[in-house]
Amino acid sequence: MVKIGIIGGSGLDDPEILAEANECTVTTPYGSPSSTLTCGTIAGTPVVILARHGKDHSIYPSGVNFRANIWALKEQGCTHILAATAVGSLRREIEPGHLVIPSQFIDFTKKREGTFFDRGPVVHKPMAEPFCPYLRKLLADNAALLGLCAHSDKTVITIEGPRFSTKAESHMFRSWNADVINMSTVPEVNLAREQKIHYASVAMSTDYDCWHEDEAPVTWEMILSTMRKNAHNVINLFVQTIPQIVSCDDICNS
Ligand SMILES: [Zn+2]
């Protein structure tokens, strides 16, 4: 039995894709999650949707209560999480509108609560493969079937924000082999791993950050415009993929 959590990001705060949808308000030992939970089904598979920045997009990146969000989805019984996020591209070939399915992250955040293991016995969680390989392959296969341009096995760097990078930082991140940049994947993915939830992210490339001399430096308006034009691709990919998801506890080391 599987249950899928969807964490909607910028431009995907409230996708109306569920049958038999109902809203519920929950609290957790870590406080309130970013939004009410929308529970329903997609082709018979139970799904819970949460809006990372609130349904009115009012929560800035450092203000997201990531622990409450992951706890709330765990408490609902979610076995898998599909997360949507907007990213800036650090590679010429990852064009605005393309999708990216990351396999690695670099943590460049500075002031976030990034663990549930801050009390009790010390726990050091392995993080060599942070994103569920089963979900990543399923998403990549379905993206190809849908004719979407999706880049697999990429590295996302998460910065604190809310400001964007300087050119010096953007070039440094490229030299570290980061492929895309955002403000939300960490600590969401590692908190999900701590709760033994299989997690994968579908990132929408919206801009070229500020390293690309031929392109205008990123603005928030640029991100929203690209997301609005292409959000249906992420939604289609989720709707196509979710009914195929089965338990991967036996094949993933979560
Ligand atoms: Zn898995």
Short mmCIF file of C-alpha atoms and ligand atoms in Angstrom, two decimals:
data_model
loop_
_atom_site.label_atom_id
_atom_site.label_comp_id
_atom_site.label_asym_id
_atom_site.label_seq_id
_atom_site.Cartn_x
_atom_site.Cartn_y
_atom_site.Cartn_z
CA MET A 1 0.00 0.00 0.00
CA VAL A 2 1.42 3.37 -0.97
CA LYS A 3 0.34 6.94 -0.27
CA ILE A 4 1.90 9.83 -2.16
CA GLY A 5 2.70 13.25 -0.75
CA ILE A 6 3.05 16.07 -3.24
CA ILE A 7 4.89 19.18 -2.10
CA GLY A 8 3.99 21.96 -4.49
CA GLY A 9 6.45 24.78 -5.00
CA SER A 10 6.48 28.16 -6.67
CA GLY A 11 3.80 28.28 -9.36
CA LEU A 12 2.41 24.94 -8.20
CA ASP A 13 1.02 25.96 -4.83
CA ASP A 14 -2.47 24.60 -5.38
CA PRO A 15 -2.73 22.15 -8.27
CA GLU A 16 -6.33 20.97 -8.54
CA ILE A 17 -5.66 17.42 -9.67
CA LEU A 18 -7.30 15.24 -7.00
CA ALA A 19 -10.57 13.34 -7.09
CA GLU A 20 -12.68 13.22 -3.91
CA ALA A 21 -10.59 16.11 -2.55
CA ASN A 22 -11.02 17.37 0.98
CA GLU A 23 -9.01 19.83 3.05
CA CYS A 24 -7.74 19.19 6.54
CA THR A 25 -5.82 21.35 8.99
CA VAL A 26 -3.16 19.58 11.04
CA THR A 27 -0.56 20.50 13.62
CA THR A 28 2.65 18.70 14.54
CA PRO A 29 5.10 18.66 17.48
CA TYR A 30 7.13 21.12 15.36
CA GLY A 31 4.28 23.55 14.77
CA SER A 32 2.00 24.05 11.80
CA PRO A 33 2.90 22.95 8.28
CA SER A 34 2.97 25.54 5.50
CA SER A 35 -0.64 24.94 4.43
CA THR A 36 -3.74 22.87 4.95
CA LEU A 37 -3.45 19.39 3.48
CA THR A 38 -5.53 18.51 0.45
CA CYS A 39 -6.30 14.78 0.55
CA GLY A 40 -7.81 12.81 -2.32
CA THR A 41 -6.93 10.28 -5.00
CA ILE A 42 -5.37 10.11 -8.45
CA ALA A 43 -6.61 7.06 -10.40
CA GLY A 44 -7.32 5.32 -7.09
CA THR A 45 -3.96 6.09 -5.45
CA PRO A 46 -4.27 8.11 -2.23
CA VAL A 47 -2.50 11.48 -2.46
CA VAL A 48 -1.90 14.37 -0.04
CA ILE A 49 -0.91 17.80 -1.37
CA LEU A 50 0.91 20.42 0.69
CA ALA A 51 1.94 23.90 -0.52
CA ARG A 52 5.54 24.55 0.54
CA HIS A 53 5.16 28.34 0.58
CA GLY A 54 1.49 28.38 1.62
CA LYS A 55 -1.45 28.33 -0.78
CA ASP A 56 -1.11 32.09 -1.23
CA HIS A 57 2.70 31.84 -1.58
CA SER A 58 3.28 33.94 1.54
CA ILE A 59 6.12 32.00 3.24
CA TYR A 60 9.67 32.96 2.24
CA PRO A 61 12.23 30.14 1.80
CA SER A 62 13.96 30.45 5.19
CA GLY A 63 10.54 30.69 6.89
CA VAL A 64 9.28 27.31 5.65
CA ASN A 65 8.75 24.93 8.58
CA PHE A 66 10.29 21.96 6.79
CA ARG A 67 10.12 19.68 9.84
CA ALA A 68 6.39 20.34 10.32
CA ASN A 69 5.77 19.73 6.59
CA ILE A 70 7.55 16.36 6.53
CA TRP A 71 6.08 15.32 9.90
CA ALA A 72 2.56 16.14 8.70
CA LEU A 73 2.97 14.01 5.55
CA LYS A 74 4.49 11.15 7.57
CA GLU A 75 1.58 11.27 10.00
CA GLN A 76 -0.84 11.06 7.06
CA GLY A 77 0.90 7.80 6.14
CA CYS A 78 2.80 9.03 3.08
CA THR A 79 5.29 6.44 1.83
CA HIS A 80 6.61 8.56 -1.06
CA ILE A 81 6.98 12.27 -1.73
CA LEU A 82 7.10 13.97 -5.12
CA ALA A 83 8.33 17.52 -4.71
CA ALA A 84 8.01 20.27 -7.29
CA THR A 85 10.48 23.12 -7.29
CA ALA A 86 11.62 25.97 -9.49
CA VAL A 87 15.37 26.04 -10.18
CA GLY A 88 17.84 28.26 -11.92
CA SER A 89 20.00 26.54 -14.51
CA LEU A 90 23.79 26.52 -14.14
CA ARG A 91 24.23 24.63 -17.45
CA ARG A 92 23.66 25.92 -20.96
CA GLU A 93 21.89 22.70 -22.04
CA ILE A 94 19.29 22.93 -19.23
CA GLU A 95 17.08 25.52 -20.88
CA PRO A 96 14.20 27.43 -19.27
CA GLY A 97 11.13 25.18 -19.34
CA HIS A 98 13.16 21.95 -19.17
CA LEU A 99 12.67 19.55 -16.26
CA VAL A 100 15.44 18.25 -14.02
CA ILE A 101 15.30 15.15 -11.81
CA PRO A 102 18.16 15.59 -9.33
CA SER A 103 20.11 12.68 -7.87
CA GLN A 104 22.43 14.71 -5.59
CA PHE A 105 22.33 17.90 -3.55
CA ILE A 106 24.84 20.39 -2.18
CA ASP A 107 23.72 22.12 1.02
CA PHE A 108 24.57 25.83 1.00
CA THR A 109 21.81 26.80 3.46
CA LYS A 110 22.80 28.59 6.65
CA LYS A 111 19.98 28.82 9.19
CA ARG A 112 17.47 25.99 8.84
CA GLU A 113 16.36 23.24 11.19
CA GLY A 114 17.71 20.31 9.18
CA THR A 115 17.19 17.25 11.35
CA PHE A 116 14.72 15.40 13.55
CA PHE A 117 17.71 13.88 15.38
CA ASP A 118 18.53 16.88 17.55
CA ARG A 119 17.52 15.10 20.75
CA GLY A 120 18.03 11.62 22.15
CA PRO A 121 20.84 9.35 20.99
CA VAL A 122 23.11 10.81 18.30
CA VAL A 123 22.16 9.56 14.81
CA HIS A 124 24.29 10.14 11.69
CA LYS A 125 22.10 9.41 8.65
CA PRO A 126 23.88 8.17 5.49
CA MET A 127 23.13 10.59 2.61
CA ALA A 128 25.17 9.22 -0.31
CA GLU A 129 21.96 8.68 -2.33
CA PRO A 130 19.48 11.23 -1.03
CA PHE A 131 16.81 10.90 -3.75
CA CYS A 132 14.87 7.64 -4.23
CA PRO A 133 16.39 5.90 -7.29
CA TYR A 134 13.15 4.03 -8.00
CA LEU A 135 11.09 7.23 -8.16
CA ARG A 136 13.77 9.01 -10.19
CA LYS A 137 13.72 6.31 -12.86
CA LEU A 138 9.93 6.15 -12.94
CA LEU A 139 9.73 9.94 -13.37
CA ALA A 140 12.41 9.96 -16.09
CA ASP A 141 10.70 7.12 -17.99
CA ASN A 142 7.32 8.86 -17.83
CA ALA A 143 8.81 12.22 -18.82
CA ALA A 144 10.23 10.53 -21.93
CA LEU A 145 6.83 8.91 -22.68
CA LEU A 146 5.17 12.33 -22.41
CA GLY A 147 7.77 13.86 -24.72
CA LEU A 148 9.09 16.21 -22.02
CA CYS A 149 12.70 17.38 -22.00
CA ALA A 150 13.95 16.07 -18.65
CA HIS A 151 17.55 15.92 -17.42
CA SER A 152 18.35 13.08 -14.99
CA ASP A 153 21.22 12.52 -12.55
CA LYS A 154 21.84 16.20 -11.91
CA THR A 155 23.06 18.01 -8.79
CA VAL A 156 20.98 20.73 -7.15
CA ILE A 157 22.55 23.29 -4.83
CA THR A 158 20.21 24.84 -2.27
CA ILE A 159 21.06 28.35 -1.07
CA GLU A 160 19.50 30.20 1.85
CA GLY A 161 17.98 33.08 -0.10
CA PRO A 162 15.79 34.98 -0.42
CA ARG A 163 18.31 36.94 -2.47
CA PHE A 164 19.64 35.44 -5.68
CA SER A 165 23.35 34.64 -6.23
CA THR A 166 26.10 37.05 -7.15
CA LYS A 167 27.96 36.27 -10.38
CA ALA A 168 30.95 35.14 -8.32
CA GLU A 169 28.77 32.69 -6.40
CA SER A 170 27.06 31.44 -9.54
CA HIS A 171 30.44 30.69 -11.18
CA MET A 172 31.66 29.02 -7.99
CA PHE A 173 28.58 26.75 -7.87
CA ARG A 174 29.25 25.80 -11.51
CA SER A 175 32.85 24.94 -10.61
CA TRP A 176 31.47 22.67 -7.85
CA ASN A 177 29.57 20.72 -10.54
CA ALA A 178 26.16 21.90 -9.40
CA ASP A 179 23.72 21.86 -12.33
CA VAL A 180 20.75 23.75 -10.91
CA ILE A 181 20.13 26.07 -7.97
CA ASN A 182 17.14 26.66 -5.68
CA MET A 183 16.12 27.61 -2.15
CA SER A 184 13.97 24.64 -1.11
CA THR A 185 15.33 21.12 -1.68
CA VAL A 186 17.46 21.11 1.49
CA PRO A 187 16.47 20.26 4.19
CA GLU A 188 13.22 18.85 2.73
CA VAL A 189 14.88 15.81 1.13
CA ASN A 190 17.07 14.88 4.10
CA LEU A 191 14.19 15.28 6.58
CA ALA A 192 12.10 12.95 4.40
CA ARG A 193 14.97 10.45 4.45
CA GLU A 194 15.11 10.65 8.23
CA GLN A 195 11.41 9.71 8.30
CA LYS A 196 12.05 6.84 5.83
CA ILE A 197 9.91 8.44 3.12
CA HIS A 198 11.04 7.83 -0.47
CA TYR A 199 11.56 11.29 -1.98
CA ALA A 200 12.17 12.58 -5.49
CA SER A 201 12.05 16.06 -6.91
CA VAL A 202 10.91 17.41 -10.26
CA ALA A 203 12.62 20.71 -10.81
CA MET A 204 11.49 23.18 -13.44
CA SER A 205 14.31 25.23 -14.91
CA THR A 206 13.08 28.83 -15.05
CA ASP A 207 16.18 30.94 -15.82
CA TYR A 208 19.99 30.94 -16.11
CA ASP A 209 20.71 32.36 -12.63
CA CYS A 210 23.25 35.11 -13.40
CA TRP A 211 26.37 33.33 -14.77
CA HIS A 212 25.24 33.33 -18.44
CA GLU A 213 26.58 36.49 -20.09
CA ASP A 214 24.06 36.30 -22.98
CA GLU A 215 21.01 36.10 -20.70
CA ALA A 216 19.47 38.67 -18.35
CA PRO A 217 20.09 37.93 -14.64
CA VAL A 218 17.25 36.11 -12.92
CA THR A 219 14.28 38.00 -11.47
CA TRP A 220 11.27 36.70 -9.57
CA GLU A 221 8.99 37.76 -12.44
CA MET A 222 11.09 35.64 -14.80
CA ILE A 223 10.65 32.58 -12.56
CA LEU A 224 6.87 32.99 -12.25
CA SER A 225 6.40 33.58 -15.96
CA THR A 226 8.27 30.39 -16.94
CA MET A 227 6.51 28.39 -14.22
CA ARG A 228 3.07 29.55 -15.36
CA LYS A 229 3.83 28.62 -18.96
CA ASN A 230 5.18 25.17 -18.07
CA ALA A 231 3.53 24.09 -14.80
CA HIS A 232 1.15 21.81 -16.70
CA ASN A 233 4.18 19.66 -17.69
CA VAL A 234 5.02 18.97 -14.05
CA ILE A 235 1.36 18.29 -13.24
CA ASN A 236 1.00 15.91 -16.21
CA LEU A 237 4.14 14.08 -15.14
CA PHE A 238 2.82 13.64 -11.58
CA VAL A 239 -0.62 12.51 -12.75
CA GLN A 240 0.92 10.02 -15.18
CA THR A 241 3.48 8.65 -12.70
CA ILE A 242 1.54 8.40 -9.43
CA PRO A 243 -0.77 5.46 -10.32
CA GLN A 244 2.33 3.41 -11.25
CA ILE A 245 4.12 3.85 -7.91
CA VAL A 246 4.53 0.71 -5.80
CA SER A 247 6.46 0.09 -2.60
CA CYS A 248 10.22 0.36 -3.09
CA ASP A 249 11.21 -0.44 0.51
CA ASP A 250 12.86 -3.66 -0.67
CA ILE A 251 15.00 -2.04 -3.38
CA CYS A 252 15.96 1.29 -1.78
CA ASN A 253 18.18 1.73 1.23
CA SER A 254 16.16 4.38 2.97
ZN ZN B 1 12.64 4.33 -2.93
#
